[in-house]
Every structure is written in structure tokens, then in C-alpha cells.
mmCIF file with all atom_site columns, C-alpha atoms in Angstrom:
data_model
loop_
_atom_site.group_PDB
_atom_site.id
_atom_site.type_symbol
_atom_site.label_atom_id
_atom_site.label_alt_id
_atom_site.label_comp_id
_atom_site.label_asym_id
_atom_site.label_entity_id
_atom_site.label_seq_id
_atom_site.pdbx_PDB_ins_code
_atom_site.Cartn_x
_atom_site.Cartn_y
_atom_site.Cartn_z
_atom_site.occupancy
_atom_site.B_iso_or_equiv
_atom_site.pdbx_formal_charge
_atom_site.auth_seq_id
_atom_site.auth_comp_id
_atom_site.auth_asym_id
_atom_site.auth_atom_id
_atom_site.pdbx_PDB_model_num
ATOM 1   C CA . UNK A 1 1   ? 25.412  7.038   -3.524  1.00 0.00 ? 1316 UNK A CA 1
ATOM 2   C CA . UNK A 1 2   ? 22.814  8.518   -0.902  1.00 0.00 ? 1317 UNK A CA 1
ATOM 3   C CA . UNK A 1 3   ? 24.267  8.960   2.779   1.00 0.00 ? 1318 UNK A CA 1
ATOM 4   C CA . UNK A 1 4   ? 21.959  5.641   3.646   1.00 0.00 ? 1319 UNK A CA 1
ATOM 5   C CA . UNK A 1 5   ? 23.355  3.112   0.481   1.00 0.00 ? 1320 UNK A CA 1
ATOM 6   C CA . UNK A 1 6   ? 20.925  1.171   -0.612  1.00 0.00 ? 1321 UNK A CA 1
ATOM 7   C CA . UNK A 1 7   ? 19.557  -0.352  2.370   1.00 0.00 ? 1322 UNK A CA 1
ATOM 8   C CA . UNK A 1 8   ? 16.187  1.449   3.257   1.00 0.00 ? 1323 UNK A CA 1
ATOM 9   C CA . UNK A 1 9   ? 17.749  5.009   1.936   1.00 0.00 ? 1324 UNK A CA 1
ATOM 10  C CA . UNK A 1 10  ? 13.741  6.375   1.662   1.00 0.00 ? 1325 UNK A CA 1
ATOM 11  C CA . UNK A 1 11  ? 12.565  5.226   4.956   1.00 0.00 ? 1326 UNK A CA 1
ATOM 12  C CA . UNK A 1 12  ? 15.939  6.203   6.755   1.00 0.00 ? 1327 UNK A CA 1
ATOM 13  C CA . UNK A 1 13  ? 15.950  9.287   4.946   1.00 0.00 ? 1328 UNK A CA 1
ATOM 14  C CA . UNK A 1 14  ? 12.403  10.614  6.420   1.00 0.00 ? 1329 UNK A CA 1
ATOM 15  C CA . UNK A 1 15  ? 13.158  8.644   10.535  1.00 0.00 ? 1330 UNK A CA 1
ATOM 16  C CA . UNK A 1 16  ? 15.910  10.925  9.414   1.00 0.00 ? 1331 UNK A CA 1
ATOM 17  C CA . UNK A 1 17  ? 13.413  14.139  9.429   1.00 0.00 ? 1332 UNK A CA 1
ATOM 18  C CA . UNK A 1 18  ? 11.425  12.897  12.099  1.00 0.00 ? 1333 UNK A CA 1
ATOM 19  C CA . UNK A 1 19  ? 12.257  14.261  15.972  1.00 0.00 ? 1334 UNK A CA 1
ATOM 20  C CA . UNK A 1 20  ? 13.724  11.057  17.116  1.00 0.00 ? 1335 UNK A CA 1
ATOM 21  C CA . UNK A 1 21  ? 16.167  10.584  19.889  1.00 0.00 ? 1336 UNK A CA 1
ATOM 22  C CA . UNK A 1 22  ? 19.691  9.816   17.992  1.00 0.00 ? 1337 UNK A CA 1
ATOM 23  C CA . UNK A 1 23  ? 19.618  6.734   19.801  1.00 0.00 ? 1338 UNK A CA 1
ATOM 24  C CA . UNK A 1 24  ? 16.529  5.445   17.896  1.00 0.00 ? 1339 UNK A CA 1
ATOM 25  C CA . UNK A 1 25  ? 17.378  6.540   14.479  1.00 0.00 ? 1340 UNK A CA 1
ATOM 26  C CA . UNK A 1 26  ? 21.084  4.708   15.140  1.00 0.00 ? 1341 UNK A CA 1
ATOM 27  C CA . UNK A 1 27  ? 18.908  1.396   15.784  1.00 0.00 ? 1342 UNK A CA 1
ATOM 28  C CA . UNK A 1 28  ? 17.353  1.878   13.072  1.00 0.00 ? 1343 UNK A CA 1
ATOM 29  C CA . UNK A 1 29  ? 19.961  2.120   11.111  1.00 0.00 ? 1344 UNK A CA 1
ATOM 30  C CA . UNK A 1 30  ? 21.339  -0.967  12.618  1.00 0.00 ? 1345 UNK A CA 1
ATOM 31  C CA . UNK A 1 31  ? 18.387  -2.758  12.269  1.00 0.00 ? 1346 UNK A CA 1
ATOM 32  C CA . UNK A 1 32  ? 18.449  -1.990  8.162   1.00 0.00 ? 1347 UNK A CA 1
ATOM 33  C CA . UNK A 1 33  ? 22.027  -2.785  7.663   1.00 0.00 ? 1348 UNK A CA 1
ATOM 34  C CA . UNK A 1 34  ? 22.966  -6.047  6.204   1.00 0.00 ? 1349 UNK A CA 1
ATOM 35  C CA . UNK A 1 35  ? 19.463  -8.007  6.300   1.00 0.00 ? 1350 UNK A CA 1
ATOM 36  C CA . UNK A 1 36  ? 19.255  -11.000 3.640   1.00 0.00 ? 1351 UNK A CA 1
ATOM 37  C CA . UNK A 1 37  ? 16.606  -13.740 2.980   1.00 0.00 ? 1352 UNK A CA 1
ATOM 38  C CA . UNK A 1 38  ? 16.534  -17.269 1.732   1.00 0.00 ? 1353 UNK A CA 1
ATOM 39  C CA . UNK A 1 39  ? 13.642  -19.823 1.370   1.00 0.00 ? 1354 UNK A CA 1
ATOM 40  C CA . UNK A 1 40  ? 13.426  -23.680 3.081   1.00 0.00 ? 1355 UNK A CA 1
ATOM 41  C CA . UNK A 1 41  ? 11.034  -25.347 1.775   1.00 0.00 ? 1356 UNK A CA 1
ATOM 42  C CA . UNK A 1 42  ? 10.188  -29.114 1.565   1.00 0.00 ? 1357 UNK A CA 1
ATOM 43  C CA . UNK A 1 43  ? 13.867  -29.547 2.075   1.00 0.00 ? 1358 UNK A CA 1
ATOM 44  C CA . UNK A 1 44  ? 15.287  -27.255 -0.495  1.00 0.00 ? 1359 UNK A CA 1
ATOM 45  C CA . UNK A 1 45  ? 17.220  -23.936 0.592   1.00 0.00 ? 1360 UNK A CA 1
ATOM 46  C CA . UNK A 1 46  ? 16.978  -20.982 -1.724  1.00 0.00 ? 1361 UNK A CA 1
ATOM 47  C CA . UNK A 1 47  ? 20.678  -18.813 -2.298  1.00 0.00 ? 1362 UNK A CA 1
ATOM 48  C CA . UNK A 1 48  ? 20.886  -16.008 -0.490  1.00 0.00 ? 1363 UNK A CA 1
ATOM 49  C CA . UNK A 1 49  ? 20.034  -12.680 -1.268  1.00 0.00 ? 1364 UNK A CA 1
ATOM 50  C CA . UNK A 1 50  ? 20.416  -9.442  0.085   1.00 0.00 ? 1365 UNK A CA 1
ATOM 51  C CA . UNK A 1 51  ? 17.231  -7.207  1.091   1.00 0.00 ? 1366 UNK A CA 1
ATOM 52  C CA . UNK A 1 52  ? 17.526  -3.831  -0.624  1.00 0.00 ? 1367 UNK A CA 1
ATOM 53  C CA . UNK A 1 53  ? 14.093  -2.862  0.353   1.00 0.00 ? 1368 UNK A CA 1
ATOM 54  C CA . UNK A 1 54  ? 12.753  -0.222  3.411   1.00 0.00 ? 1369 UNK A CA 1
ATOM 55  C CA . UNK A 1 55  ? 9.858   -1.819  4.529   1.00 0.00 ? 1370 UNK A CA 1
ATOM 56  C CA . UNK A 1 56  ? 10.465  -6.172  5.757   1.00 0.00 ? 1371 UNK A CA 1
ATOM 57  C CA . UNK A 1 57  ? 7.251   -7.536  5.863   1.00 0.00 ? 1372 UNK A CA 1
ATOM 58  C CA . UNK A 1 58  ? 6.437   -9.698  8.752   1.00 0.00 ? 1373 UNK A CA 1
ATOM 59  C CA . UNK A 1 59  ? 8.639   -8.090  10.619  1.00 0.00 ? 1374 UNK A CA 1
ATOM 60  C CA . UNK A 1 60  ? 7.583   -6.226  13.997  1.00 0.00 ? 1375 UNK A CA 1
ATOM 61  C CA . UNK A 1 61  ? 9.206   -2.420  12.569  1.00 0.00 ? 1376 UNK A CA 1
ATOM 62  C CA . UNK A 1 62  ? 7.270   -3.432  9.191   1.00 0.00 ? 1377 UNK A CA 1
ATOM 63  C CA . UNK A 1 63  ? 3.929   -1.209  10.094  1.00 0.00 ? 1378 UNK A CA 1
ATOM 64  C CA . UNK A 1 64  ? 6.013   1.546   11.585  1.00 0.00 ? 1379 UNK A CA 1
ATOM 65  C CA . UNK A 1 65  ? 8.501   1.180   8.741   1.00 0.00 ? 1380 UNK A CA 1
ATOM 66  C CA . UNK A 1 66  ? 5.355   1.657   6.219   1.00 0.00 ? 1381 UNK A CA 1
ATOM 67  C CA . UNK A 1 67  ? 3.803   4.765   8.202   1.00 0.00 ? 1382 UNK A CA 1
ATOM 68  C CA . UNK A 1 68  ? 6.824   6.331   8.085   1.00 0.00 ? 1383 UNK A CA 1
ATOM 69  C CA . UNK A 1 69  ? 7.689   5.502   4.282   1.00 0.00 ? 1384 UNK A CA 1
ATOM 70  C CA . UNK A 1 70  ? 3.950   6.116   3.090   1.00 0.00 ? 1385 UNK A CA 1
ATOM 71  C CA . UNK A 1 71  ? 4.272   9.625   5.063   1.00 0.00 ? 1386 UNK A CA 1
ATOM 72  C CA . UNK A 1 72  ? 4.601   11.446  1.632   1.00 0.00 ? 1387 UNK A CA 1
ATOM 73  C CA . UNK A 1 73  ? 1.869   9.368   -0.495  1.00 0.00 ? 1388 UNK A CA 1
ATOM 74  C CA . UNK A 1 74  ? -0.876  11.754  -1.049  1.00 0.00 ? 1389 UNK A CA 1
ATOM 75  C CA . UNK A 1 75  ? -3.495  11.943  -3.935  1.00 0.00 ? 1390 UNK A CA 1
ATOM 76  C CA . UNK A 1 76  ? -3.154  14.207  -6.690  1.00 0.00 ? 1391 UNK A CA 1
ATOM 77  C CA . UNK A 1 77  ? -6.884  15.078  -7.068  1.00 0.00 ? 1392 UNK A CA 1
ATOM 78  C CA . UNK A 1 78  ? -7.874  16.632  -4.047  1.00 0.00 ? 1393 UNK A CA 1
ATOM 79  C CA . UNK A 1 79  ? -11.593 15.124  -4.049  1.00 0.00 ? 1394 UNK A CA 1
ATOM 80  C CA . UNK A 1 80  ? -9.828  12.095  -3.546  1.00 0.00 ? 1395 UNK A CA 1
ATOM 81  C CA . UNK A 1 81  ? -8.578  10.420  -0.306  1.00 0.00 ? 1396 UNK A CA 1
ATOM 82  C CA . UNK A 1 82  ? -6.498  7.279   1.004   1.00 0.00 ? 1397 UNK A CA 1
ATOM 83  C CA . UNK A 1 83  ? -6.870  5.402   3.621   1.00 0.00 ? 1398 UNK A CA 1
ATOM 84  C CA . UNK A 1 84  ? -3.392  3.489   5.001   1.00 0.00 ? 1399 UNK A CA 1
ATOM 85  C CA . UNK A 1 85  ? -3.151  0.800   7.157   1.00 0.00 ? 1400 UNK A CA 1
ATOM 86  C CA . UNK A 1 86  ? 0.416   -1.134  7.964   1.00 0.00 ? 1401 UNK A CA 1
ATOM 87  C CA . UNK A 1 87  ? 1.385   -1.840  4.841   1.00 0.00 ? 1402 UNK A CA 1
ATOM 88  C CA . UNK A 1 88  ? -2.516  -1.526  2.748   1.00 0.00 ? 1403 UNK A CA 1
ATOM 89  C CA . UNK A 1 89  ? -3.244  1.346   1.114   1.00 0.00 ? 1404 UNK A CA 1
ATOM 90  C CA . UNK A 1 90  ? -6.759  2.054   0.456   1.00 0.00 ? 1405 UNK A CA 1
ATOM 91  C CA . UNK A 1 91  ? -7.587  4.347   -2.711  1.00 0.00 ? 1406 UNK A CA 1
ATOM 92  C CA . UNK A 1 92  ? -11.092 6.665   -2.287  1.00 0.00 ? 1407 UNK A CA 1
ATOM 93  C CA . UNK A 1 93  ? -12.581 8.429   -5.668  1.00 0.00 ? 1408 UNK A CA 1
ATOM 94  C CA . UNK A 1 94  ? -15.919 9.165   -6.043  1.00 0.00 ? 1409 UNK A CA 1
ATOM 95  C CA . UNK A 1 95  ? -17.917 8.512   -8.783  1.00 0.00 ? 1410 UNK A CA 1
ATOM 96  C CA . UNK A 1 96  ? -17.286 12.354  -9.871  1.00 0.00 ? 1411 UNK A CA 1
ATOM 97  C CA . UNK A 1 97  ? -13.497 11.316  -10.157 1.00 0.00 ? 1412 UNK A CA 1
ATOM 98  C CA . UNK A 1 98  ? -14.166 8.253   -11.874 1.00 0.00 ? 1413 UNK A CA 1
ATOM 99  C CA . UNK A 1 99  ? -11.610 10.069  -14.872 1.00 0.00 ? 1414 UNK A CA 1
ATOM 100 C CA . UNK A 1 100 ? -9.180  10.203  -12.401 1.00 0.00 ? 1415 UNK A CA 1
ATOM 101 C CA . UNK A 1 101 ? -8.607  6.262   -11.951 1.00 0.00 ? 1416 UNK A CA 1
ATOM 102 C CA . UNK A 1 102 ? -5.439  6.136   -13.959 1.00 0.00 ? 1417 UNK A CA 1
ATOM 103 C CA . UNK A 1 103 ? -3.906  9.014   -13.259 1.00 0.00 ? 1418 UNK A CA 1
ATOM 104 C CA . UNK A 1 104 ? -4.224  8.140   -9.389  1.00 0.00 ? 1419 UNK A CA 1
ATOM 105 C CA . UNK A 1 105 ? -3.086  4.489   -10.216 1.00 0.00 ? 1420 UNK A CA 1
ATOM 106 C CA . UNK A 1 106 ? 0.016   6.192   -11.997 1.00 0.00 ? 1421 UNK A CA 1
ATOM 107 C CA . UNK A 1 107 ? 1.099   8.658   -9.115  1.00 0.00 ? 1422 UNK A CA 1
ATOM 108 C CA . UNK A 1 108 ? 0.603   5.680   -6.232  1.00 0.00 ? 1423 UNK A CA 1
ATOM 109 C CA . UNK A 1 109 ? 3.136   3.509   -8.870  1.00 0.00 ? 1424 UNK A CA 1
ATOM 110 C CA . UNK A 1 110 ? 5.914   6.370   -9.737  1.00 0.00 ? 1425 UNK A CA 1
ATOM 111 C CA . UNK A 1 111 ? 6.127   6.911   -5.512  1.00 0.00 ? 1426 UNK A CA 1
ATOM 112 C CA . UNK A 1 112 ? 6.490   3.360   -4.855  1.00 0.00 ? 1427 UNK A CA 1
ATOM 113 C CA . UNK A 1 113 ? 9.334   3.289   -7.717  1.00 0.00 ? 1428 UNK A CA 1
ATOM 114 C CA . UNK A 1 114 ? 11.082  6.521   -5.799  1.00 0.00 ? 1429 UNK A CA 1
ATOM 115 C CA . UNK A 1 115 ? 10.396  4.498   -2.437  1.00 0.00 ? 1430 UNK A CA 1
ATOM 116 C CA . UNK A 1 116 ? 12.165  0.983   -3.407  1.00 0.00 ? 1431 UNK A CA 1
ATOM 117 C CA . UNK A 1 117 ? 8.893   -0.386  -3.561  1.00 0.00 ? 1432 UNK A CA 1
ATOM 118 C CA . UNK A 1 118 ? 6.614   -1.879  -6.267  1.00 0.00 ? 1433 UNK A CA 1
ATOM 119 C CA . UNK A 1 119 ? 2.840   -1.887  -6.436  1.00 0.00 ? 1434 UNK A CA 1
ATOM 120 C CA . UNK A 1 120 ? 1.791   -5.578  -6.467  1.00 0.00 ? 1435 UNK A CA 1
ATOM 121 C CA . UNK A 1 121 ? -1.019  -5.508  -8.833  1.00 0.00 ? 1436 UNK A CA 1
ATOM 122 C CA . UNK A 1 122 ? -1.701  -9.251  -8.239  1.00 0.00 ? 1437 UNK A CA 1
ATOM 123 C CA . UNK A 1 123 ? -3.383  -7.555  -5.005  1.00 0.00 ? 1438 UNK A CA 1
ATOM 124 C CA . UNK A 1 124 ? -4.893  -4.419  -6.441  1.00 0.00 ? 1439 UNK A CA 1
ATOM 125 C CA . UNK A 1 125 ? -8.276  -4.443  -6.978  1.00 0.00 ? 1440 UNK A CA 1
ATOM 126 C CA . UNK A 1 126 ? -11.340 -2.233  -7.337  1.00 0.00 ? 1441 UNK A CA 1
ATOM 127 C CA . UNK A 1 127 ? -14.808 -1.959  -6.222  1.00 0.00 ? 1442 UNK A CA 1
ATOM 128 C CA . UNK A 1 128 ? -17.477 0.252   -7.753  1.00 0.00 ? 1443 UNK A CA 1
ATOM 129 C CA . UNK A 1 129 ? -19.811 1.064   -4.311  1.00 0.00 ? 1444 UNK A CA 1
ATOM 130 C CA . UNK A 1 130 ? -23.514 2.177   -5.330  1.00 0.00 ? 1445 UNK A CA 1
ATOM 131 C CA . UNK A 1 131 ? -26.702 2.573   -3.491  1.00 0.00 ? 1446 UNK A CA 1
ATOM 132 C CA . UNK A 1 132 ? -28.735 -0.169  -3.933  1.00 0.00 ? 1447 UNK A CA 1
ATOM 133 C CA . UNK A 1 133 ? -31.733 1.441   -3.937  1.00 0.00 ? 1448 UNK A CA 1
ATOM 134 C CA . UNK A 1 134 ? -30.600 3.205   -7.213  1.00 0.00 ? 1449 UNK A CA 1
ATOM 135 C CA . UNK A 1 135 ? -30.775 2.011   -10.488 1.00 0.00 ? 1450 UNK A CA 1
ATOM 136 C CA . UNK A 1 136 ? -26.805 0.441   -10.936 1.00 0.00 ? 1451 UNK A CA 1
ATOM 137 C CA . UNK A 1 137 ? -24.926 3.649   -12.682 1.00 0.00 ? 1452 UNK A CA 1
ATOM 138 C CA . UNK A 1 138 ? -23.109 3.204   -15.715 1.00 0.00 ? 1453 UNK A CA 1
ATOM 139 C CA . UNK A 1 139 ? -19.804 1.221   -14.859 1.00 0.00 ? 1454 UNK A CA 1
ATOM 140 C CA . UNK A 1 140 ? -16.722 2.532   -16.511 1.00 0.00 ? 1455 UNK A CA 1
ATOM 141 C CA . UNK A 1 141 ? -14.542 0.027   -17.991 1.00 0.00 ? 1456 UNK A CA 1
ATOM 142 C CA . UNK A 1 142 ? -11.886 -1.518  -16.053 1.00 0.00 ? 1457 UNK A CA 1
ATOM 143 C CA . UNK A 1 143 ? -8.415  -0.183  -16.056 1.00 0.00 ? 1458 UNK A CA 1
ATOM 144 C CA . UNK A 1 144 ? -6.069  -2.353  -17.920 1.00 0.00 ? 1459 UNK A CA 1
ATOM 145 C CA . UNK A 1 145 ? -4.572  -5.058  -15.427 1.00 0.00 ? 1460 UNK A CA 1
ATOM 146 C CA . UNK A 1 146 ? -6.944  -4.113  -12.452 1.00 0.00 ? 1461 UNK A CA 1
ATOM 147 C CA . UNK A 1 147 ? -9.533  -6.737  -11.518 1.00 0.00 ? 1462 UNK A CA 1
ATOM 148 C CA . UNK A 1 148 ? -12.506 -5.577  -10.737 1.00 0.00 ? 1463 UNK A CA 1
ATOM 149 C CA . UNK A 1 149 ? -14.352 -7.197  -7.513  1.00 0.00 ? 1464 UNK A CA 1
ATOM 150 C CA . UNK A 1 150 ? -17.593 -7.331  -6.524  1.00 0.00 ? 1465 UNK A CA 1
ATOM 151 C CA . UNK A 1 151 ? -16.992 -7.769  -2.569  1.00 0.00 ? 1466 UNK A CA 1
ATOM 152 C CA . UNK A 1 152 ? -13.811 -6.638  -0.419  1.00 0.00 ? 1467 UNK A CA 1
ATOM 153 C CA . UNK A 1 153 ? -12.076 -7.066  2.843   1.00 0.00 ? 1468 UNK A CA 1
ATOM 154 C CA . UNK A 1 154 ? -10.553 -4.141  4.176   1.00 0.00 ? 1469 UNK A CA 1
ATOM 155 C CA . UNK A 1 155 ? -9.195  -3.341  7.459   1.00 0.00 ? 1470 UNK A CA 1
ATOM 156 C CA . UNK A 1 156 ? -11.131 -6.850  8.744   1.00 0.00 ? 1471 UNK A CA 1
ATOM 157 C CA . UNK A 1 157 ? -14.385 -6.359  7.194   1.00 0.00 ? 1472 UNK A CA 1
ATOM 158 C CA . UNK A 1 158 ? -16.083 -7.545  4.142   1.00 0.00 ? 1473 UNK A CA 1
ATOM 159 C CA . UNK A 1 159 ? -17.963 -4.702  1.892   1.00 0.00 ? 1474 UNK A CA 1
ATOM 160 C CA . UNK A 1 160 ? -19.873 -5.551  -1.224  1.00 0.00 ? 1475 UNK A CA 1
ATOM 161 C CA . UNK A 1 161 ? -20.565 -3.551  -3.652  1.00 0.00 ? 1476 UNK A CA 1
ATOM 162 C CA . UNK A 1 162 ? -23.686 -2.284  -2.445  1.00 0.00 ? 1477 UNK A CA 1
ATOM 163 C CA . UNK A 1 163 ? -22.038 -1.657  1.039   1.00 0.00 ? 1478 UNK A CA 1
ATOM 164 C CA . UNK A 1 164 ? -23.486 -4.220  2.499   1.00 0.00 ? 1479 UNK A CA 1
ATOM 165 C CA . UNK A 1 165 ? -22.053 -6.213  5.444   1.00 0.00 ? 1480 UNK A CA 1
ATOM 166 C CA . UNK A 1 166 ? -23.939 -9.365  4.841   1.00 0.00 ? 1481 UNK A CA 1
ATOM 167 C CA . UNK A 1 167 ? -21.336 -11.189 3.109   1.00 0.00 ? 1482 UNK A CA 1
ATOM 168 C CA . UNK A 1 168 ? -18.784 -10.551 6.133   1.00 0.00 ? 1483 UNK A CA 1
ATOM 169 C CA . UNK A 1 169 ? -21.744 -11.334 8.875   1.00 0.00 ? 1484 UNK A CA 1
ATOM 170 C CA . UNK A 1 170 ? -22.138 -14.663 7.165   1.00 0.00 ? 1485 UNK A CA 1
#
């Protein structure tokens, strides 16, 4: 058993690390302890079940719960970058790392397993970018269970493959 149970150990773990006033971290830990959910809907009530997770999406700590959780996700290639925004997380390779898909897919996956988190890959996606003015480079195939989109919103906007705005103008 980890000093924090099972309730948010990862995220209470690094607040742990973090310079925050005792009284702080002790809300925090507060705030984690003994959260459930159930489900009304058209009538029905779901059982109840207990919330072993760090991050509670929805909730106003969520973002801050994320930042603070995602503090340790870092690429492995070091031409590649992420971008992470409440709880999105935004993976950069350039066409020069285009080898380096799966590898990156792999290493974001094992951290959210040692994080009590899973990667929904009902919401991961990819986008090729290319200059327009170029003739379209050879597209790699997809990785297995990835769909591959040809426009994207991120952080509010709308970019197309081509990096064009238009689609999120209109």
C-alpha cells in the first residue's frame, strides 16, 4: 500500500513534492478521499462506485489536478514536443520522426498506466500537416487503432491538414 491508498496516490504523491503550504496539500487530500459516482438518467440510477482515479473531470481541481499529474510526461525523442492543456495532451513529431509514432504512442500509454489513467483512444487522433504548396509527401500508414483526420480542433481552433484556418473561420 502507498502512503496515499488508492485514491489519487500519483497526483498526491507529486502536490506532495511541490512547495505547498501543509494546509493546501491536507485539502487536497481531503478533497481525494472517499469520492464516488453514480449515473441518473431518464429515471434510472446507476450503483455506486467508488472513484479510484487522480484527476475528476468536470470538476474545478480537474485542470490543476492534470498539470500537476502530467508534470512528468515528457517525450522520449527529443525532436519531439507536447503541448498540454487541462486535461488534452497534444503530441508534436515532425515528419523526420515520423518512425517514432509508436514508440511515442507507447511511452504516453505505459505513464498513463503508472498514473491511474488510461489513454482513451476513442479520442486520439492524428493529423499529417503539409505545405500546400508542396506536392502531398508520402503518408505513412496509420498506426493500428489511431484514426487518422484530415481537420482538428485544438485548444479552440480548427487546423486542417494544410494548416489552414478556413474550416474554423467558416
Amino acid at each position: 500500500m502507498t502512503l496515499f491508498g488508492t485514491i489519487g496516490p500519483t497526483l498526491l504523491q507529486k502536490a506532495a513534492e511541490l512547495d505547498l503550504p501543509d494546509h493546501v496539500f491536507n485539502w487536497l487530500v481531503d478533497f481525494f478521499e472517499g469520492h464516488s459516482h453514480r449515473t441518473v438518467y431518464a429515471g434510472d440510477t446507476s450503483g455506486t462506485k467508488k472513484i479510484n482515479a487522480s484527476i475528476i473531470q468536470g470538476s474545478s481541481i480537474g485542470p490543476a489536478s492534470y498539470i500537476i499529474t502530467s508534470s512528468d510526461l515528457a517525450t522520449i525523442h527529443p525532436d519531439n514536443s507536447m503541448i498540454k492543456y487541462a486535461d488534452d495532451t497534444y503530441l508534436i513529431i515532425l515528419a523526420s520522426g515520423v518512425n517514432t509514432r509508436a514508440a511515442e504512442i507507447n511511452n504516453v500509454t505505459n505513464w498513463a498506466t503508472a498514473n491511474n489513467l488510461a489513454l482513451n483512444m476513442a479520442k486520439t487522433t492524428e493529423i499529417i500537416i503539409y505545405d500546400s504548396r508542396r506536392k502531398q509527401p508520402h503518408m505513412p500508414q496509420p498506426l493500428p487503432g489511431i484514426t487518422r483526420v484530415d481537420s482538428l480542433r485544438m485548444l479552440g481552433m480548427t487546423l486542417t491538414r494544410r494548416l489552414s484556418a478556413s474550416e474554423h473561420i467558416t
